[in-house]
Structure formats: structure tokens, C-alpha cells
XYZ file of C-alpha atoms in Angstrom:
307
model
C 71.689 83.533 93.476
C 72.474 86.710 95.538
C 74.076 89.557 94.476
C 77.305 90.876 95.815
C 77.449 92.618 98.895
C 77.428 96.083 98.896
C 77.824 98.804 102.238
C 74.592 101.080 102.699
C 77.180 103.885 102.035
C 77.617 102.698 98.652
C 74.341 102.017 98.272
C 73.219 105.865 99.130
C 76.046 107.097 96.765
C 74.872 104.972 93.903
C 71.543 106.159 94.438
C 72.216 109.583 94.594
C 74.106 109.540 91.489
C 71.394 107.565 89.796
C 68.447 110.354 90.777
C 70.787 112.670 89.420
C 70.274 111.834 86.019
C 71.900 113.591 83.372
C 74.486 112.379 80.311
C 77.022 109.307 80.742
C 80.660 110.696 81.341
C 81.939 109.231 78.624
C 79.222 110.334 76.257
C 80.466 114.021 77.413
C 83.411 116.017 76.052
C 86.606 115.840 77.539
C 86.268 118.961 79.109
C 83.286 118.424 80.676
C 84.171 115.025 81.372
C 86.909 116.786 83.922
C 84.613 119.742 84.739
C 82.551 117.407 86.225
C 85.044 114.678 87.888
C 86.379 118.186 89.745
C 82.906 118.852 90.688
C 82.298 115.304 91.998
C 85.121 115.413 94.332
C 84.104 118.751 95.382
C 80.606 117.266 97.051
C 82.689 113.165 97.819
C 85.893 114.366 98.688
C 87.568 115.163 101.957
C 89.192 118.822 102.667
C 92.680 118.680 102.400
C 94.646 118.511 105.552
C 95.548 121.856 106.644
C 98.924 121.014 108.271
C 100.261 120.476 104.835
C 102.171 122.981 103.480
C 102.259 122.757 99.428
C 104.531 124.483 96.635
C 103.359 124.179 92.606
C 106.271 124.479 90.373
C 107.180 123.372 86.476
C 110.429 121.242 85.735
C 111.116 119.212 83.419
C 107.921 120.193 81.163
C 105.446 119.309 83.729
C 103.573 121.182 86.536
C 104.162 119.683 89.786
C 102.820 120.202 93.226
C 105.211 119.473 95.882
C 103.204 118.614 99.467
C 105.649 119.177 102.984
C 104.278 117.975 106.327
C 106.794 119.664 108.112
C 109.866 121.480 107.683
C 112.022 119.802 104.680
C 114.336 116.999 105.460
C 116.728 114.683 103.764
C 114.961 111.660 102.782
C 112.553 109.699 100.576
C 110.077 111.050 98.199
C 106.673 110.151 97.280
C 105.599 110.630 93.418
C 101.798 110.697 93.150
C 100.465 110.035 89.717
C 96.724 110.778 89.414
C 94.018 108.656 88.287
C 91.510 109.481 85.879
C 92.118 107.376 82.696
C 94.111 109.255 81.659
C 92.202 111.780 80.129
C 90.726 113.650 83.564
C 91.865 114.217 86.497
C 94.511 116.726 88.059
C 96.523 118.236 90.775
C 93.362 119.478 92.323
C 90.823 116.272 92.161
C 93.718 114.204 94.352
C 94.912 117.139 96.707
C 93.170 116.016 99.765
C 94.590 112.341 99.008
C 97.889 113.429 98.613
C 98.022 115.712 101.797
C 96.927 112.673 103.701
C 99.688 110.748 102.496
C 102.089 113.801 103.045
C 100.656 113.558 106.561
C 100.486 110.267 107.237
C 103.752 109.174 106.141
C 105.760 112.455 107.205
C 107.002 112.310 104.035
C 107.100 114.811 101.157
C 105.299 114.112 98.345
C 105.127 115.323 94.834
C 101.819 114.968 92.305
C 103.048 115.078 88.675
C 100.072 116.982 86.475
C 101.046 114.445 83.276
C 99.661 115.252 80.035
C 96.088 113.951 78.930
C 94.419 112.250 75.965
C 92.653 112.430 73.569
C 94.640 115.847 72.930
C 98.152 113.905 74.123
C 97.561 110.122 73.399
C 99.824 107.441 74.735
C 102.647 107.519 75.357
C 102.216 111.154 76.689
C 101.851 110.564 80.043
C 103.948 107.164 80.658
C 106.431 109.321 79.494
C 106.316 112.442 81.515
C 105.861 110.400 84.725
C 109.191 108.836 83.797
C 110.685 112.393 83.549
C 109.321 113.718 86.323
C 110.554 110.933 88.022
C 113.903 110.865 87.236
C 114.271 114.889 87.815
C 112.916 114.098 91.494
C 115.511 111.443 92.062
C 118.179 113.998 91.234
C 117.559 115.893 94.459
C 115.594 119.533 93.139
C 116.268 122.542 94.466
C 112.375 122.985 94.516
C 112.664 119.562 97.432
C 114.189 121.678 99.502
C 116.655 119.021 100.847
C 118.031 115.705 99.357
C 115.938 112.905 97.706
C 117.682 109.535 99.003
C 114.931 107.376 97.445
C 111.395 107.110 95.307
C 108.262 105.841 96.442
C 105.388 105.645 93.753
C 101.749 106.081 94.608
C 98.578 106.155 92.281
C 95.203 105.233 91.804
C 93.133 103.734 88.789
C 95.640 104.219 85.702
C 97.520 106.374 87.989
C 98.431 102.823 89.731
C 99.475 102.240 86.128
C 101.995 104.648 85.795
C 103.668 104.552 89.495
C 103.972 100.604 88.441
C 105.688 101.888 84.689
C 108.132 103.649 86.756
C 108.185 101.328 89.419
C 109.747 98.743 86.463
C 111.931 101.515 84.738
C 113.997 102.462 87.955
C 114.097 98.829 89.976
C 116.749 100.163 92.539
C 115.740 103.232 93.010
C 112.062 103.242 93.407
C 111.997 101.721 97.563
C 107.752 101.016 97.433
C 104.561 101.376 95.475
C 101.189 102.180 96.544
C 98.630 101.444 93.728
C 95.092 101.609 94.580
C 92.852 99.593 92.547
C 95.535 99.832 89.464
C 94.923 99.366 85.396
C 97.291 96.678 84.241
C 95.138 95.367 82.061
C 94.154 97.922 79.019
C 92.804 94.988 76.679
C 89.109 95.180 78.552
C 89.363 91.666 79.382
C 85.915 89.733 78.751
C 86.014 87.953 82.139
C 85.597 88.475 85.988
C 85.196 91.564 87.437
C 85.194 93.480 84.350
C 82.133 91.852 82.999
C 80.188 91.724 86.722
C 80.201 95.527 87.314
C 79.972 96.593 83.809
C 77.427 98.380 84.852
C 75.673 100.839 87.659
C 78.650 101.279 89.794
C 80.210 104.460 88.745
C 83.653 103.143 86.497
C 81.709 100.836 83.873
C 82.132 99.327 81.265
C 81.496 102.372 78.996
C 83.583 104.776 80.431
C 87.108 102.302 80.222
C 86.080 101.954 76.727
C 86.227 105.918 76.424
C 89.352 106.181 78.985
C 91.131 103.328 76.346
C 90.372 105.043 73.307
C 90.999 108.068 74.062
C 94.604 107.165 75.497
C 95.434 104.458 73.239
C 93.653 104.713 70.032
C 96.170 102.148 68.111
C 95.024 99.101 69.584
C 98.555 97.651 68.770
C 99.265 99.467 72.346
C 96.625 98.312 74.374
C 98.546 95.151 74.919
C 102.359 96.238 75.313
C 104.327 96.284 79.182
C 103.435 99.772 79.383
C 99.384 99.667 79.262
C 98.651 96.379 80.177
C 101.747 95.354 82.563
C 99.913 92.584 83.896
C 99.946 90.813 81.039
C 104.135 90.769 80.870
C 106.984 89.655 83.030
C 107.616 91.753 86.292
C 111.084 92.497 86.932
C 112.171 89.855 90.510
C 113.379 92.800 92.148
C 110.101 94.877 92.037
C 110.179 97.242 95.036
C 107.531 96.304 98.031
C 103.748 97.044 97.003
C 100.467 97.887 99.117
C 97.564 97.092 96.594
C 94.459 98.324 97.131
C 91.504 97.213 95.653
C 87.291 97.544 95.782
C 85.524 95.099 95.854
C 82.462 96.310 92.973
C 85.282 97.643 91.052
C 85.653 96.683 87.012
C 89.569 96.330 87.676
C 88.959 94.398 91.022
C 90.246 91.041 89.595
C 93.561 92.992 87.914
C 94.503 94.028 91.207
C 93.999 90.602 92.553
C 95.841 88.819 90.165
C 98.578 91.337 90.471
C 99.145 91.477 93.880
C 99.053 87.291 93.857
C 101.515 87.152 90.676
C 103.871 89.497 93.084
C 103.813 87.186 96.478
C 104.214 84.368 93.955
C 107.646 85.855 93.205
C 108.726 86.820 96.476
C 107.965 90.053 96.836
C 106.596 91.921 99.360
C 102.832 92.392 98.966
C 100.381 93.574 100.814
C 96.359 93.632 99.653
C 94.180 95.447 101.048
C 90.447 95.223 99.970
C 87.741 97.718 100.540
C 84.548 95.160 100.476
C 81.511 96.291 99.782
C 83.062 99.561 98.242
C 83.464 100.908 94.330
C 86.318 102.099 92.076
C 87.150 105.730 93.410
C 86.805 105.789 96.875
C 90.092 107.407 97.466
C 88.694 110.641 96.318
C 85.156 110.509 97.511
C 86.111 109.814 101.502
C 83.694 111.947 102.544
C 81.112 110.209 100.953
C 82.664 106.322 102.272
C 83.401 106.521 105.489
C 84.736 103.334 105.546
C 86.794 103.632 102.483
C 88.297 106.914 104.743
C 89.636 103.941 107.341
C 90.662 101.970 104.662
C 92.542 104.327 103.200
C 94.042 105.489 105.814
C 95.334 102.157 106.981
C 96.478 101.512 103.289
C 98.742 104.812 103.710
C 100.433 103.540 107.451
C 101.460 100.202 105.695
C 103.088 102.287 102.663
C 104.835 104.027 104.659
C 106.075 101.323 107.181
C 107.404 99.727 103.774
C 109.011 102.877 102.564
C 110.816 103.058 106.008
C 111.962 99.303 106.095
């Protein structure tokens, strides 16, 4: 039986990072566990586009960094919630990807730097994504013009929270982006999660870290908020682009999700990146063809934010 295809670009990554040797991330501290997922997207990653202007600011107990493309202008806003398991991560290791989509949309867009586990468990950061949220739809000062909707972007468990606020403010939130999302926080013995437990990066190991560390009663790892996949959606969900990779552990989540949404009438589009592994939208230097994919993922978000 073959194995599943895989790009030579992935290949050569997964290589590299093999010769590399050293400790498992999630055998590390959480300090150096983000130490080094800065460092990674400092050799992977992408500069950030230059024609993006940016602004970091604090409101509503969070640190923000608000990304312009041009001069301000009445109209929607992007929230970008980071990925990372929620315990690394930052406004730094997803600044090129959020001044593409600042660029690419002509929108403004705002990354919310949420609080992390193990020091803040869950619900830390569903719940300052939810503030942040709602002090963006109230029009800031620090927006420099009026908010007249909310668009929701993230990666990984990022996806996870722009889909928690996605389902808290149905009418205001106008379209999601969530790039190979965590709905599922249960670590389902099945699919996708089982066929790249291992040697591609996100394993096995390191979601059982991410999950523990974020939600160490396991009464949680089930509820609407960590595992929305596993609840009702609400009918009038806003429009979603759905990214996933195709040797990614949460591959078959963002399958399932994106089908469970069409099923219900609402807009979906999926876009899979064959061939390619969990994190590609911050190593597009690295994945050239993740770069395209990307990219293309970004036009159809915002052709759905404009509809």
C-alpha cells in the first residue's frame, strides 16, 4: 500500500527538521516551546509586506496590533486570532500572515495577543477573543474610522477561536477564515489524527501537550467552546473559507466541518493544500506552494467579506 503523497518541498522541510535533532517541543518548557516556534518562523516565514502600515495598542486587557493597507476607511474589520495551541504563538510569529491579509483584502486587520496556558488555562483566551471582539465592533478610536462589520480569521486553534466568536456574534461577524482549525479537542482515535501522529511537525505528542496545557479538566475538552465540531452550529453561521493540509493531524476536522456547513446551507468554501503539513501559513517561505495557496485562500475571504 503506498503512502500518502507528499510535495518535495515538504519533503526537504521534514528532512531538515529531522537532521536537526534536538528535544520534542512539547517535551520543552513553555518558554522555550515559544522561543523556538518564533525562531522557526524566523528561518520558514515570509517578511512581512512592507506596504502595511501597523499600530500596537492595549484595550480591553489585551495587546493588539492593528495592520492598515492604506489610509483608514469606514468599513469591515478583520480579527486575527493566532495559532499555536494555545500556549505559543504571538503577534510576531503571524505578522507576515496578517500583513498579507491586510494587503490582500484592503482591509484593516487587527491580531488579538490572547492570553496563554498553562499559566492562563481555558477559558483565558476564548474569553479575551470575545472581548476583543466586541470592543472592535464598537468602532475604536485606535481604528481610526468606523467598524461596519467583523470578519474572523485564524489558524490551528486560532481557527478555533475566530469560529467561538464566529457563534457568539451570528449577525455581526460577515465571514470566517479558519485555516486548518481545532474543533475537535477530544484527540479523536480515528482518521487523520491517528495517520500523521507522527513525523510531520504537529503530532500526536505535541496536541496532547497543546490540550493539557489549555484544558487540563478534561470535563472541557468536550464542551461547544473546545471541541465545536462536536455541537450544533448556529443556521445562520456567517460564510467560511476552510483551509486545510493534507498531512495535517486536524485534516479530517476541517473536512468534516466544512461538509457539516454546506450540509446546512451555508456558504463554504475548502480549500486543500495537498501534499502540504499543519503550519504552512507561517512557514511560506519554506512552501512555496502553500504561499499560492494561501494567497488564493485570502482573495476568496475577502470576495466573501465584500458580498
Amino acid at each position: 500500500m503506498s503512502g500518502p503523497f507528499i510535495l518535495p518541498e515538504t519533503a526537504a522541510v521534514l528532512a531538515g527538521v529531522a537532521e536537526q535533532g534536538g528535544p520534542h517541543l512539547a517535551d520543552m518548557t513553555a518558554a522555550d516551546m515559544r522561543a523556538t516556534y518564533l525562531q522557526m518562523g524566523a528561518v520558514f516565514d515570509v517578511p512581512a509586506e512592507a506596504s502595511v502600515r501597523t499600530s500596537d495598542f492595549v484595550a480591553a486587557g489585551c495587546r493588539m496590533r492593528a495592520y492598515f493597507p492604506g489610509v483608514a476607511e469606514a468599513g469591515p474589520v478583520i480579527l486575527y486570532t493566532h495559532g499555536g495551541g494555545w500556549v505559543i504563538g504571538d503577534l510576531d510569529t503571524h505578522n507576515p500572515l496578517c500583513t498579507l491579509l491586510a494587503a490582500a483584502t484592503g482591509l484593516r486587520v487587527v491580531a488579538v495577543d490572547y492570553r496563554l496556558a498553562p499559566e492562563h488555562p481555558f477559558p483565558a483566551a476564548h474569553d479575551d477573543c470575545m472581548v476583543a471582539a466586541r470592543y472592535l465592533a464598537g468602532s475604536p478610536a485606535e481604528l481610526e474610522a468606523n467598524v461596519t462589520g467583523l470578519a474572523v480569521a485564524g489558524d490551528s486553534a486560532g481557527g478555533n477561536l475566530a469560529l467561538y466568536v464566529a457563534r457568539e456574534m451570528v449577525g455581526t461577524v460577515v465571514a470566517q477564515l479558519l485555516i486548518y482549525p481545532l474543533v475537535d479537542s477530544t484527540a479523536p482515535e480515528q482518521g487523520s489524527y491517528l495517520d500523521f501522529a507522527e513525523g510531520f511537525i504537529l503530532d500526536r505528542k505535541l496536541m496532547d501537550r497543546f490540550i493539557d496545557d489549555y484544558l487540563p479538566n478534561h470535563a472541557d475538552r468536550g464542551g461547544a467552546e473546545a471541541s465545536p465540531g462536536l455541537h450544533p452550529l448556529p443556521a445562520d453561521l456567517a460564510p467560511a473559507v476552510i483551509v486545510t493540509a493534507g498531512l495535517d493531524p486536524l485534516r479530517d476536522q476541517g473536512r468534516a466541518l466544512a461538509a457539516r456547513m454546506a450540509a446546512m446551507g451555508i456558504e463554504t468554501h475548502l480549500v486543500e493544500a495537498s501534499g502540504l503539513i499543519h503550519g504552512i501559513a507561517t512557514m511560506r517561505a519554506a512552501f512555496p506552494t502553500a504561499d499560492r495557496i494561501i494567497r488564493r485562500a485570502v482573495l476568496l475571504f475577502a470576495d466573501t467579506i465584500r458580498r
